[in-house]
PDB file of C-alpha atoms (C1' of nucleotides) in Angstrom:
ATOM      1  CA  UNK R 788     -43.444 -11.807  31.949  1.00  0.00           C
ATOM      2  CA  UNK R 789     -42.949  -8.294  31.206  1.00  0.00           C
ATOM      3  CA  UNK R 790     -39.885  -7.407  29.294  1.00  0.00           C
ATOM      4  CA  UNK R 791     -38.991  -4.443  27.150  1.00  0.00           C
ATOM      5  CA  UNK R 792     -41.876  -4.876  24.460  1.00  0.00           C
ATOM      6  CA  UNK R 793     -44.572  -5.312  27.181  1.00  0.00           C
ATOM      7  CA  UNK R 794     -43.241  -2.418  29.322  1.00  0.00           C
ATOM      8  CA  UNK R 795     -43.302  -0.492  25.895  1.00  0.00           C
ATOM      9  CA  UNK R 796     -46.737  -1.130  25.086  1.00  0.00           C
ATOM     10  CA  UNK R 797     -47.887  -0.362  28.578  1.00  0.00           C
ATOM     11  CA  UNK R 798     -45.975   2.788  28.642  1.00  0.00           C
ATOM     12  CA  UNK R 799     -47.337   3.908  25.478  1.00  0.00           C
ATOM     13  CA  UNK R 800     -51.025   3.152  26.389  1.00  0.00           C
ATOM     14  CA  UNK R 801     -50.556   4.987  29.504  1.00  0.00           C
ATOM     15  CA  UNK R 802     -49.103   8.135  27.809  1.00  0.00           C
ATOM     16  CA  UNK R 803     -52.099   8.189  25.557  1.00  0.00           C
ATOM     17  CA  UNK R 804     -54.485   7.628  28.566  1.00  0.00           C
ATOM     18  CA  UNK R 805     -52.613   9.636  31.302  1.00  0.00           C
ATOM     19  CA  UNK R 806     -51.012  12.388  29.994  1.00  0.00           C
ATOM     20  CA  UNK R 807     -52.104  15.874  30.974  1.00  0.00           C
ATOM     21  CA  UNK R 808     -54.376  14.220  33.162  1.00  0.00           C
ATOM     22  CA  UNK R 809     -54.437  15.049  37.259  1.00  0.00           C
ATOM     23  CA  UNK R 810     -54.317  12.185  39.778  1.00  0.00           C
ATOM     24  CA  UNK R 811     -56.700  12.062  42.576  1.00  0.00           C
ATOM     25  CA  UNK R 812     -57.492   9.749  45.448  1.00  0.00           C
ATOM     26  CA  UNK R 813     -55.285   6.753  46.255  1.00  0.00           C
ATOM     27  CA  UNK R 814     -55.922   3.386  47.834  1.00  0.00           C
ATOM     28  CA  UNK R 815     -52.758   1.474  48.921  1.00  0.00           C
ATOM     29  CA  UNK R 816     -53.311  -2.015  50.074  1.00  0.00           C
ATOM     30  CA  UNK R 817     -49.796  -2.930  50.757  1.00  0.00           C
ATOM     31  CA  UNK R 818     -47.078  -0.514  51.730  1.00  0.00           C
ATOM     32  CA  UNK R 819     -44.373  -2.922  51.327  1.00  0.00           C
ATOM     33  CA  UNK R 820     -44.249  -2.531  47.612  1.00  0.00           C
ATOM     34  CA  UNK R 821     -43.490   1.021  47.749  1.00  0.00           C
ATOM     35  CA  UNK R 822     -39.929   2.032  47.874  1.00  0.00           C
ATOM     36  CA  UNK R 823     -37.764   5.343  47.611  1.00  0.00           C
ATOM     37  CA  UNK R 824     -39.514   8.345  49.129  1.00  0.00           C
ATOM     38  CA  UNK R 825     -41.050   7.515  52.476  1.00  0.00           C
ATOM     39  CA  UNK R 826     -43.934   9.985  52.364  1.00  0.00           C
ATOM     40  CA  UNK R 827     -47.133   8.183  51.967  1.00  0.00           C
ATOM     41  CA  UNK R 828     -48.605   8.083  48.101  1.00  0.00           C
ATOM     42  CA  UNK R 829     -51.988   9.237  49.451  1.00  0.00           C
ATOM     43  CA  UNK R 830     -50.145  12.726  50.354  1.00  0.00           C
ATOM     44  CA  UNK R 831     -47.873  12.838  47.296  1.00  0.00           C
ATOM     45  CA  UNK R 832     -50.017  11.997  44.390  1.00  0.00           C
ATOM     46  CA  UNK R 833     -53.450  13.637  44.599  1.00  0.00           C
ATOM     47  CA  UNK R 834     -53.443  16.984  42.572  1.00  0.00           C
ATOM     48  CA  UNK R 835     -50.345  16.198  40.732  1.00  0.00           C
ATOM     49  CA  UNK R 836     -50.448  16.299  36.924  1.00  0.00           C
ATOM     50  CA  UNK R 837     -49.009  13.411  34.493  1.00  0.00           C
ATOM     51  CA  UNK R 838     -46.472  15.164  32.387  1.00  0.00           C
ATOM     52  CA  UNK R 839     -45.932  12.084  30.265  1.00  0.00           C
ATOM     53  CA  UNK R 840     -45.336   7.966  30.539  1.00  0.00           C
ATOM     54  CA  UNK R 841     -42.519   6.477  29.135  1.00  0.00           C
ATOM     55  CA  UNK R 842     -40.289   3.236  29.352  1.00  0.00           C
ATOM     56  CA  UNK R 843     -36.886   2.617  30.576  1.00  0.00           C
ATOM     57  CA  UNK R 844     -35.304  -0.914  30.249  1.00  0.00           C
ATOM     58  CA  UNK R 845     -38.298  -2.960  31.626  1.00  0.00           C
ATOM     59  CA  UNK R 846     -39.513  -0.048  33.930  1.00  0.00           C
ATOM     60  CA  UNK R 847     -42.671   1.820  33.314  1.00  0.00           C
ATOM     61  CA  UNK R 848     -41.950   5.744  34.349  1.00  0.00           C
ATOM     62  CA  UNK R 849     -44.600   8.252  35.167  1.00  0.00           C
ATOM     63  CA  UNK R 850     -43.329  11.618  35.306  1.00  0.00           C
ATOM     64  CA  UNK R 851     -45.401  13.967  37.266  1.00  0.00           C
ATOM     65  CA  UNK R 852     -45.631  17.757  38.102  1.00  0.00           C
ATOM     66  CA  UNK R 853     -44.760  19.224  40.366  1.00  0.00           C
ATOM     67  CA  UNK R 854     -41.534  16.960  39.821  1.00  0.00           C
ATOM     68  CA  UNK R 855     -41.709  13.600  40.817  1.00  0.00           C
ATOM     69  CA  UNK R 856     -41.290  10.147  39.118  1.00  0.00           C
ATOM     70  CA  UNK R 857     -43.479   7.166  39.908  1.00  0.00           C
ATOM     71  CA  UNK R 858     -41.412   4.144  38.494  1.00  0.00           C
ATOM     72  CA  UNK R 859     -43.071   0.770  38.220  1.00  0.00           C
ATOM     73  CA  UNK R 860     -41.467  -2.593  37.885  1.00  0.00           C
ATOM     74  CA  UNK R 861     -43.342  -5.218  36.707  1.00  0.00           C
ATOM     75  CA  UNK R 862     -41.621  -8.251  37.824  1.00  0.00           C
ATOM     76  CA  UNK R 863     -43.033 -11.426  36.735  1.00  0.00           C
ATOM     77  CA  UNK R 864     -46.841 -10.982  37.368  1.00  0.00           C
ATOM     78  CA  UNK R 865     -47.156  -7.263  37.577  1.00  0.00           C
ATOM     79  CA  UNK R 866     -50.062  -5.813  35.584  1.00  0.00           C
ATOM     80  CA  UNK R 867     -50.595  -2.115  35.252  1.00  0.00           C
ATOM     81  CA  UNK R 868     -54.114  -1.449  33.941  1.00  0.00           C
ATOM     82  CA  UNK R 869     -56.679   1.520  33.659  1.00  0.00           C
ATOM     83  CA  UNK R 870     -59.971   0.708  34.368  1.00  0.00           C
ATOM     84  CA  UNK R 871     -63.494   1.961  35.323  1.00  0.00           C
ATOM     85  CA  UNK R 872     -63.364   3.140  39.116  1.00  0.00           C
ATOM     86  CA  UNK R 873     -66.471   0.747  39.595  1.00  0.00           C
ATOM     87  CA  UNK R 874     -64.688  -2.333  38.049  1.00  0.00           C
ATOM     88  CA  UNK R 875     -64.468  -5.216  40.463  1.00  0.00           C
ATOM     89  CA  UNK R 876     -61.116  -5.299  42.306  1.00  0.00           C
ATOM     90  CA  UNK R 877     -59.113  -8.403  41.687  1.00  0.00           C
ATOM     91  CA  UNK R 878     -57.009 -10.150  44.282  1.00  0.00           C
ATOM     92  CA  UNK R 879     -53.430  -8.704  44.824  1.00  0.00           C
ATOM     93  CA  UNK R 880     -54.380  -5.175  43.473  1.00  0.00           C
ATOM     94  CA  UNK R 881     -51.828  -3.480  45.668  1.00  0.00           C
ATOM     95  CA  UNK R 882     -52.332   0.154  44.467  1.00  0.00           C
ATOM     96  CA  UNK R 883     -54.988   2.149  43.090  1.00  0.00           C
ATOM     97  CA  UNK R 884     -55.105   6.000  41.914  1.00  0.00           C
ATOM     98  CA  UNK R 885     -57.981   7.776  40.417  1.00  0.00           C
ATOM     99  CA  UNK R 886     -57.427   9.607  37.161  1.00  0.00           C
ATOM    100  CA  UNK R 887     -59.590  12.832  37.609  1.00  0.00           C
ATOM    101  CA  UNK R 888     -62.144  13.689  35.069  1.00  0.00           C
ATOM    102  CA  UNK R 889     -62.085  10.121  33.292  1.00  0.00           C
ATOM    103  CA  UNK R 890     -64.131   7.926  35.428  1.00  0.00           C
ATOM    104  CA  UNK R 891     -61.233   5.605  35.543  1.00  0.00           C
ATOM    105  CA  UNK R 892     -58.188   4.628  37.677  1.00  0.00           C
ATOM    106  CA  UNK R 893     -54.819   3.182  37.406  1.00  0.00           C
ATOM    107  CA  UNK R 894     -54.397  -0.201  39.158  1.00  0.00           C
ATOM    108  CA  UNK R 895     -51.124  -2.132  39.958  1.00  0.00           C
ATOM    109  CA  UNK R 896     -51.497  -5.859  40.625  1.00  0.00           C
ATOM    110  CA  UNK R 897     -48.786  -8.403  41.288  1.00  0.00           C
ATOM    111  CA  UNK R 898     -49.777 -11.698  42.745  1.00  0.00           C
ATOM    112  CA  UNK R 899     -45.884 -12.768  43.199  1.00  0.00           C
ATOM    113  CA  UNK R 900     -44.718  -9.308  44.347  1.00  0.00           C
ATOM    114  CA  UNK R 901     -41.357  -9.589  42.392  1.00  0.00           C
ATOM    115  CA  UNK R 902     -42.408  -5.909  41.066  1.00  0.00           C
ATOM    116  CA  UNK R 903     -42.868  -2.901  43.024  1.00  0.00           C
ATOM    117  CA  UNK R 904     -43.211   0.995  42.941  1.00  0.00           C
ATOM    118  CA  UNK R 905     -40.512   3.250  43.356  1.00  0.00           C
ATOM    119  CA  UNK R 906     -41.151   7.003  44.318  1.00  0.00           C
ATOM    120  CA  UNK R 907     -38.588   9.574  43.319  1.00  0.00           C
ATOM    121  CA  UNK R 908     -38.629  13.223  44.159  1.00  0.00           C
ATOM    122  CA  UNK R 909     -36.529  16.192  42.835  1.00  0.00           C
ATOM    123  CA  UNK R 910     -33.100  15.902  43.869  1.00  0.00           C
ATOM    124  CA  UNK R 911     -33.050  12.339  44.853  1.00  0.00           C
ATOM    125  CA  UNK R 912     -29.971  10.331  44.013  1.00  0.00           C
ATOM    126  CA  UNK R 913     -32.081   7.504  43.900  1.00  0.00           C
ATOM    127  CA  UNK R 914     -33.006   8.365  40.277  1.00  0.00           C
ATOM    128  CA  UNK R 915     -29.508   7.351  39.147  1.00  0.00           C
ATOM    129  CA  UNK R 916     -29.790   3.934  40.597  1.00  0.00           C
ATOM    130  CA  UNK R 917     -33.544   3.319  39.232  1.00  0.00           C
ATOM    131  CA  UNK R 918     -33.092   4.791  35.745  1.00  0.00           C
ATOM    132  CA  UNK R 919     -29.539   5.628  34.868  1.00  0.00           C
ATOM    133  CA  UNK R 920     -27.527   2.571  36.172  1.00  0.00           C
ATOM    134  CA  UNK R 921     -28.979   0.508  33.518  1.00  0.00           C
ATOM    135  CA  UNK R 922     -27.425  -0.587  30.598  1.00  0.00           C
ATOM    136  CA  UNK R 923     -27.815   0.378  26.963  1.00  0.00           C
ATOM    137  CA  UNK R 924     -31.161   0.667  25.225  1.00  0.00           C
ATOM    138  CA  UNK R 925     -31.092  -2.022  22.822  1.00  0.00           C
ATOM    139  CA  UNK R 926     -33.466  -0.376  20.158  1.00  0.00           C
ATOM    140  CA  UNK R 927     -31.196   2.785  20.363  1.00  0.00           C
ATOM    141  CA  UNK R 928     -27.923   1.222  20.599  1.00  0.00           C
ATOM    142  CA  UNK R 929     -25.152   1.803  18.054  1.00  0.00           C
ATOM    143  CA  UNK R 930     -23.115  -1.007  16.759  1.00  0.00           C
ATOM    144  CA  UNK R 931     -20.005   0.710  18.376  1.00  0.00           C
ATOM    145  CA  UNK R 932     -21.945   0.679  21.740  1.00  0.00           C
ATOM    146  CA  UNK R 933     -23.079  -2.961  21.403  1.00  0.00           C
ATOM    147  CA  UNK R 934     -19.535  -4.212  20.432  1.00  0.00           C
ATOM    148  CA  UNK R 935     -18.450  -2.435  23.615  1.00  0.00           C
ATOM    149  CA  UNK R 936     -20.882  -4.654  25.588  1.00  0.00           C
ATOM    150  CA  UNK R 937     -19.671  -7.706  24.112  1.00  0.00           C
ATOM    151  CA  UNK R 938     -16.209  -7.162  24.682  1.00  0.00           C
ATOM    152  CA  UNK R 939     -16.432  -9.243  27.956  1.00  0.00           C
ATOM    153  CA  UNK R 940     -15.725 -12.649  28.499  1.00  0.00           C
ATOM    154  CA  UNK R 941     -19.130 -13.942  29.405  1.00  0.00           C
ATOM    155  CA  UNK R 942     -21.611 -16.224  28.009  1.00  0.00           C
ATOM    156  CA  UNK R 943     -23.898 -14.317  25.441  1.00  0.00           C
ATOM    157  CA  UNK R 944     -27.158 -15.346  27.156  1.00  0.00           C
ATOM    158  CA  UNK R 945     -25.885 -14.163  30.684  1.00  0.00           C
ATOM    159  CA  UNK R 946     -24.662 -11.020  29.067  1.00  0.00           C
ATOM    160  CA  UNK R 947     -27.714 -10.190  27.442  1.00  0.00           C
ATOM    161  CA  UNK R 948     -29.977 -11.033  30.569  1.00  0.00           C
ATOM    162  CA  UNK R 949     -27.743  -8.649  32.813  1.00  0.00           C
ATOM    163  CA  UNK R 950     -29.811  -5.278  32.771  1.00  0.00           C
ATOM    164  CA  UNK R 951     -26.739  -3.485  33.776  1.00  0.00           C
ATOM    165  CA  UNK R 952     -25.275  -4.528  30.457  1.00  0.00           C
ATOM    166  CA  UNK R 953     -28.440  -4.393  27.880  1.00  0.00           C
ATOM    167  CA  UNK R 954     -31.650  -2.926  29.504  1.00  0.00           C
ATOM    168  CA  UNK R 955     -34.814  -4.613  28.691  1.00  0.00           C
ATOM    169  CA  UNK R 956     -34.045  -8.015  27.600  1.00  0.00           C
ATOM    170  CA  UNK R 957     -35.330 -10.919  29.522  1.00  0.00           C
ATOM    171  CA  UNK R 958     -35.680 -14.685  28.946  1.00  0.00           C
ATOM    172  CA  UNK R 959     -37.949 -14.663  26.068  1.00  0.00           C
ATOM    173  CA  UNK R 960     -36.191 -12.113  23.911  1.00  0.00           C
ATOM    174  CA  UNK R 961     -32.717 -12.954  24.640  1.00  0.00           C
ATOM    175  CA  UNK R 962     -33.733 -16.718  23.246  1.00  0.00           C
ATOM    176  CA  UNK R 963     -35.689 -15.434  20.289  1.00  0.00           C
ATOM    177  CA  UNK R 964     -32.848 -12.927  19.486  1.00  0.00           C
ATOM    178  CA  UNK R 965     -30.261 -15.488  19.499  1.00  0.00           C
ATOM    179  CA  UNK R 966     -32.116 -17.716  17.473  1.00  0.00           C
ATOM    180  CA  UNK R 967     -32.842 -15.123  14.865  1.00  0.00           C
ATOM    181  CA  UNK R 968     -29.045 -14.321  14.814  1.00  0.00           C
ATOM    182  CA  UNK R 969     -27.951 -18.240  14.767  1.00  0.00           C
ATOM    183  CA  UNK R 970     -25.912 -17.827  17.778  1.00  0.00           C
ATOM    184  CA  UNK R 971     -25.615 -20.504  20.597  1.00  0.00           C
ATOM    185  CA  UNK R 972     -26.557 -19.253  23.898  1.00  0.00           C
ATOM    186  CA  UNK R 973     -23.428 -20.365  25.695  1.00  0.00           C
ATOM    187  CA  UNK R 974     -21.030 -18.755  23.238  1.00  0.00           C
ATOM    188  CA  UNK R 975     -18.343 -16.469  24.680  1.00  0.00           C
ATOM    189  CA  UNK R 976     -19.356 -12.889  23.895  1.00  0.00           C
ATOM    190  CA  UNK R 977     -15.911 -11.737  23.291  1.00  0.00           C
ATOM    191  CA  UNK R 978     -15.390 -14.455  20.427  1.00  0.00           C
ATOM    192  CA  UNK R 979     -18.252 -13.377  18.185  1.00  0.00           C
ATOM    193  CA  UNK R 980     -16.995 -11.745  14.898  1.00  0.00           C
ATOM    194  CA  UNK R 981     -17.772  -8.104  14.145  1.00  0.00           C
ATOM    195  CA  UNK R 982     -20.221  -9.432  11.515  1.00  0.00           C
ATOM    196  CA  UNK R 983     -21.975 -11.926  14.036  1.00  0.00           C
ATOM    197  CA  UNK R 984     -22.302  -9.090  16.584  1.00  0.00           C
ATOM    198  CA  UNK R 985     -23.871  -7.015  13.993  1.00  0.00           C
ATOM    199  CA  UNK R 986     -26.198  -9.739  13.148  1.00  0.00           C
ATOM    200  CA  UNK R 987     -27.183 -10.037  16.705  1.00  0.00           C
ATOM    201  CA  UNK R 988     -27.909  -6.642  17.276  1.00  0.00           C
ATOM    202  CA  UNK R 989     -30.167  -6.537  14.007  1.00  0.00           C
ATOM    203  CA  UNK R 990     -31.818  -9.565  15.244  1.00  0.00           C
ATOM    204  CA  UNK R 991     -32.269  -7.948  18.856  1.00  0.00           C
ATOM    205  CA  UNK R 992     -33.868  -4.922  17.222  1.00  0.00           C
ATOM    206  CA  UNK R 993     -36.133  -6.546  14.770  1.00  0.00           C
ATOM    207  CA  UNK R 994     -37.383  -9.206  17.370  1.00  0.00           C
ATOM    208  CA  UNK R 995     -38.233  -6.301  19.662  1.00  0.00           C
ATOM    209  CA  UNK R 996     -39.812  -4.217  16.996  1.00  0.00           C
ATOM    210  CA  UNK R 997     -42.095  -6.974  15.854  1.00  0.00           C
ATOM    211  CA  UNK R 998     -43.127  -7.852  19.697  1.00  0.00           C
ATOM    212  CA  UNK R 999     -43.893  -4.394  20.118  1.00  0.00           C
ATOM    213  CA  UNK R1000     -46.171  -4.479  17.187  1.00  0.00           C
ATOM    214  CA  UNK R1001     -47.834  -7.434  18.642  1.00  0.00           C
ATOM    215  CA  UNK R1002     -48.188  -5.683  22.044  1.00  0.00           C
ATOM    216  CA  UNK R1003     -45.973  -8.196  23.592  1.00  0.00           C
ATOM    217  CA  UNK R1004     -46.300 -11.824  24.829  1.00  0.00           C
ATOM    218  CA  UNK R1005     -48.781 -13.537  27.064  1.00  0.00           C
ATOM    219  CA  UNK R1006     -47.734 -16.666  28.092  1.00  0.00           C
ATOM    220  CA  UNK R1007     -49.895 -16.676  31.537  1.00  0.00           C
ATOM    221  CA  UNK R1008     -50.027 -13.320  33.305  1.00  0.00           C
ATOM    222  CA  UNK R1009     -49.097 -10.554  31.138  1.00  0.00           C
ATOM    223  CA  UNK R1010     -51.942  -8.068  29.959  1.00  0.00           C
ATOM    224  CA  UNK R1011     -51.240  -4.747  28.613  1.00  0.00           C
ATOM    225  CA  UNK R1012     -52.838  -1.347  30.056  1.00  0.00           C
ATOM    226  CA  UNK R1013     -56.230  -2.239  28.476  1.00  0.00           C
ATOM    227  CA  UNK R1014     -56.036  -5.729  30.375  1.00  0.00           C
ATOM    228  CA  UNK R1015     -55.761  -7.416  26.840  1.00  0.00           C
ATOM    229  CA  UNK R1016     -53.143 -10.325  25.974  1.00  0.00           C
ATOM    230  CA  UNK R1017     -50.400  -9.806  23.617  1.00  0.00           C
ATOM    231  CA  UNK R1018     -49.971 -12.053  20.502  1.00  0.00           C
ATOM    232  CA  UNK R1019     -46.279 -12.523  19.921  1.00  0.00           C
ATOM    233  CA  UNK R1020     -46.190 -15.715  21.617  1.00  0.00           C
ATOM    234  CA  UNK R1021     -47.532 -17.266  18.368  1.00  0.00           C
ATOM    235  CA  UNK R1022     -44.536 -16.071  16.497  1.00  0.00           C
ATOM    236  CA  UNK R1023     -42.265 -17.511  19.188  1.00  0.00           C
ATOM    237  CA  UNK R1024     -39.540 -19.903  17.221  1.00  0.00           C
ATOM    238  CA  UNK R1025     -37.955 -21.311  20.262  1.00  0.00           C
ATOM    239  CA  UNK R1026     -39.191 -20.101  23.546  1.00  0.00           C
ATOM    240  CA  UNK R1027     -41.044 -22.666  25.528  1.00  0.00           C
ATOM    241  CA  UNK R1028     -40.976 -24.961  22.395  1.00  0.00           C
ATOM    242  CA  UNK R1029     -38.596 -27.773  23.853  1.00  0.00           C
ATOM    243  CA  UNK R1030     -39.144 -30.955  21.596  1.00  0.00           C
ATOM    244  CA  UNK R1031     -41.109 -29.087  19.004  1.00  0.00           C
ATOM    245  CA  UNK R1032     -39.743 -28.790  15.478  1.00  0.00           C
ATOM    246  CA  UNK R1033     -37.680 -25.647  14.661  1.00  0.00           C
ATOM    247  CA  UNK R1034     -39.865 -23.144  12.342  1.00  0.00           C
ATOM    248  CA  UNK R1035     -36.701 -22.683  10.283  1.00  0.00           C
ATOM    249  CA  UNK R1036     -35.236 -26.247   9.749  1.00  0.00           C
ATOM    250  CA  UNK R1037     -37.456 -28.535  11.604  1.00  0.00           C
ATOM    251  CA  UNK R1038     -34.924 -29.806  14.122  1.00  0.00           C
ATOM    252  CA  UNK R1039     -36.019 -30.611  17.705  1.00  0.00           C
ATOM    253  CA  UNK R1040     -35.808 -27.424  20.007  1.00  0.00           C
ATOM    254  CA  UNK R1041     -33.693 -28.031  22.980  1.00  0.00           C
ATOM    255  CA  UNK R1042     -33.769 -26.851  26.446  1.00  0.00           C
ATOM    256  CA  UNK R1043     -30.819 -26.128  28.682  1.00  0.00           C
ATOM    257  CA  UNK R1044     -30.044 -24.076  31.833  1.00  0.00           C
ATOM    258  CA  UNK R1045     -28.048 -21.033  31.083  1.00  0.00           C
ATOM    259  CA  UNK R1046     -27.674 -17.950  33.537  1.00  0.00           C
ATOM    260  CA  UNK R1047     -29.890 -19.796  35.822  1.00  0.00           C
ATOM    261  CA  UNK R1048     -32.716 -19.896  33.453  1.00  0.00           C
ATOM    262  CA  UNK R1049     -34.544 -22.160  31.196  1.00  0.00           C
ATOM    263  CA  UNK R1050     -32.779 -21.656  27.815  1.00  0.00           C
ATOM    264  CA  UNK R1051     -34.257 -22.798  24.482  1.00  0.00           C
ATOM    265  CA  UNK R1052     -32.409 -22.982  21.024  1.00  0.00           C
ATOM    266  CA  UNK R1053     -32.124 -24.802  18.050  1.00  0.00           C
ATOM    267  CA  UNK R1054     -29.044 -27.203  17.932  1.00  0.00           C
ATOM    268  CA  UNK R1055     -28.775 -26.891  14.086  1.00  0.00           C
ATOM    269  CA  UNK R1056     -29.436 -23.001  13.419  1.00  0.00           C
ATOM    270  CA  UNK R1057     -27.475 -22.048  16.481  1.00  0.00           C
ATOM    271  CA  UNK R1058     -24.384 -24.240  16.586  1.00  0.00           C
ATOM    272  CA  UNK R1059     -22.030 -23.791  19.428  1.00  0.00           C
ATOM    273  CA  UNK R1060     -18.804 -22.023  17.929  1.00  0.00           C
ATOM    274  CA  UNK R1061     -16.060 -21.911  20.569  1.00  0.00           C
ATOM    275  CA  UNK R1062     -13.465 -19.982  18.645  1.00  0.00           C
ATOM    276  CA  UNK R1063     -14.550 -17.266  16.199  1.00  0.00           C
ATOM    277  CA  UNK R1064     -11.758 -14.634  16.582  1.00  0.00           C
ATOM    278  CA  UNK R1065      -8.526 -14.955  18.468  1.00  0.00           C
ATOM    279  CA  UNK R1066      -9.220 -13.300  21.755  1.00  0.00           C
ATOM    280  CA  UNK R1067      -6.574 -11.068  23.285  1.00  0.00           C
ATOM    281  CA  UNK R1068      -5.133  -9.978  19.835  1.00  0.00           C
ATOM    282  CA  UNK R1069      -5.400  -6.065  19.618  1.00  0.00           C
ATOM    283  CA  UNK R1070      -7.647  -5.928  22.504  1.00  0.00           C
ATOM    284  CA  UNK R1071      -9.115  -2.285  22.444  1.00  0.00           C
ATOM    285  CA  UNK R1072      -8.711  -0.058  25.247  1.00  0.00           C
ATOM    286  CA  UNK R1073     -12.233   0.754  27.022  1.00  0.00           C
TER     287      UNK R1073
ATOM    288  C1'  DC Z 579     -14.007 -11.995  37.805  1.00  0.00           C
ATOM    289  C1'  DG Z 580     -17.761 -14.989  36.108  1.00  0.00           C
ATOM    290  C1'  DC Z 581     -21.090 -18.173  36.857  1.00  0.00           C
ATOM    291  C1'  DA Z 582     -24.443 -21.039  39.821  1.00  0.00           C
ATOM    292  C1'  DT Z 583     -26.968 -21.200  43.679  1.00  0.00           C
ATOM    293  C1'  DT Z 584     -30.495 -19.467  46.660  1.00  0.00           C
ATOM    294  C1'  DT Z 585     -33.847 -16.196  48.184  1.00  0.00           C
ATOM    295  C1'  DC Z 586     -38.168 -13.810  47.735  1.00  0.00           C
ATOM    296  C1'  DC Z 587     -43.439 -15.168  46.089  1.00  0.00           C
ATOM    297  C1'  DT Z 588     -47.984 -17.313  44.391  1.00  0.00           C
ATOM    298  C1'  DG Z 589     -50.655 -20.120  41.518  1.00  0.00           C
ATOM    299  C1'  DG Z 590     -50.916 -23.591  38.016  1.00  0.00           C
ATOM    300  C1'  DA Z 591     -49.724 -28.317  36.963  1.00  0.00           C
ATOM    301  C1'  DG Z 592     -49.146 -33.118  37.849  1.00  0.00           C
ATOM    302  C1'  DG Z 593     -49.307 -37.052  41.065  1.00  0.00           C
ATOM    303  C1'  DC Z 594     -51.789 -39.966  43.823  1.00  0.00           C
TER     304       DC Z 594
ATOM    305  C1'  DT G 929     -62.354 -33.709  44.928  1.00  0.00           C
ATOM    306  C1'  DG G 930     -58.499 -32.519  47.395  1.00  0.00           C
ATOM    307  C1'  DC G 931     -54.179 -32.457  49.198  1.00  0.00           C
ATOM    308  C1'  DC G 932     -49.251 -32.438  48.292  1.00  0.00           C
ATOM    309  C1'  DT G 933     -45.123 -31.324  46.024  1.00  0.00           C
ATOM    310  C1'  DC G 934     -42.725 -29.181  42.121  1.00  0.00           C
ATOM    311  C1'  DC G 935     -41.749 -25.326  39.553  1.00  0.00           C
ATOM    312  C1'  DA G 936     -41.496 -20.961  36.842  1.00  0.00           C
ATOM    313  C1'  DG G 937     -38.612 -16.865  37.140  1.00  0.00           C
ATOM    314  C1'  DG G 938     -36.319 -10.793  37.584  1.00  0.00           C
ATOM    315  C1'  DA G 939     -33.187  -9.227  40.671  1.00  0.00           C
ATOM    316  C1'  DA G 940     -30.166  -9.188  44.416  1.00  0.00           C
ATOM    317  C1'  DA G 941     -27.189 -11.530  47.522  1.00  0.00           C
ATOM    318  C1'  DT G 942     -24.232 -15.212  48.387  1.00  0.00           C
ATOM    319  C1'  DG G 943     -21.071 -19.009  47.603  1.00  0.00           C
ATOM    320  C1'  DC G 944     -17.505 -21.041  44.792  1.00  0.00           C
TER     321       DC G 944
END
DNA sequence: CGCATTTCCTGGAGGC
DNA sequence: TGCCTCCAGGAAATGC
């Protein structure tokens, strides 16, 4: 399930493989996965040059010239790979575009179709909705920004999962970060002390950085742009480890539902503190 | 307002 | 071997 580290891995690899290249022939097997500009991709893409590829939230953004953005959301099972044009075409490959002069092509495959492609042309206010209207980037967030996000009365797990609050965290990295910080997933965000909030931000950053170094987590479907699996799943401390011993204290990992999702935590490392700092007292203005 | 539930969708797992 | 049901989950819409 591609979250921030997986999207970052793919974006870096595509930056390396595509930047400066010109796009060629397009093959679109399904039109219903494309959103935004209604002009067919077969008319828009050939001849355009890739300026750069980067990540925003969980999305991979291909910036083109003349100005245009191709935004890929990978959903649950989305794959974005660069392969030789003659490589066998897997089922559910919805989109292909030739990368001129390389013998390769970019392919988008997504069996469950929770993902999609957003086409943004110059001057479209759609840009805002896709890229700007997501929350803070956790790797770049300052303590002050993060404290601002936490100032709402919400379950910390639900808040971290909310893309309009913090961009890029999904189920895996939420649970891993909360464990690293010793915070129970049902803790009310606005009750965390400044010290624990800082510890949480540091845990999120270190967890994401280590995951990026491992090229993400592969549980089932995820592959990077080269078609390879990530390896961070070997370092998971709680995710999908229900009943197994905590890697820190040996206590049996528990599973509950929070924010409508399976949520894994260690009941000993992550005690449910309900009252840390008195709420309401000296509420800072927003 | 916040949280749970439902919807989308497919393939893998488990039961028989 | 094969059929059936259940289930996972990101995001958005709906319900309480």
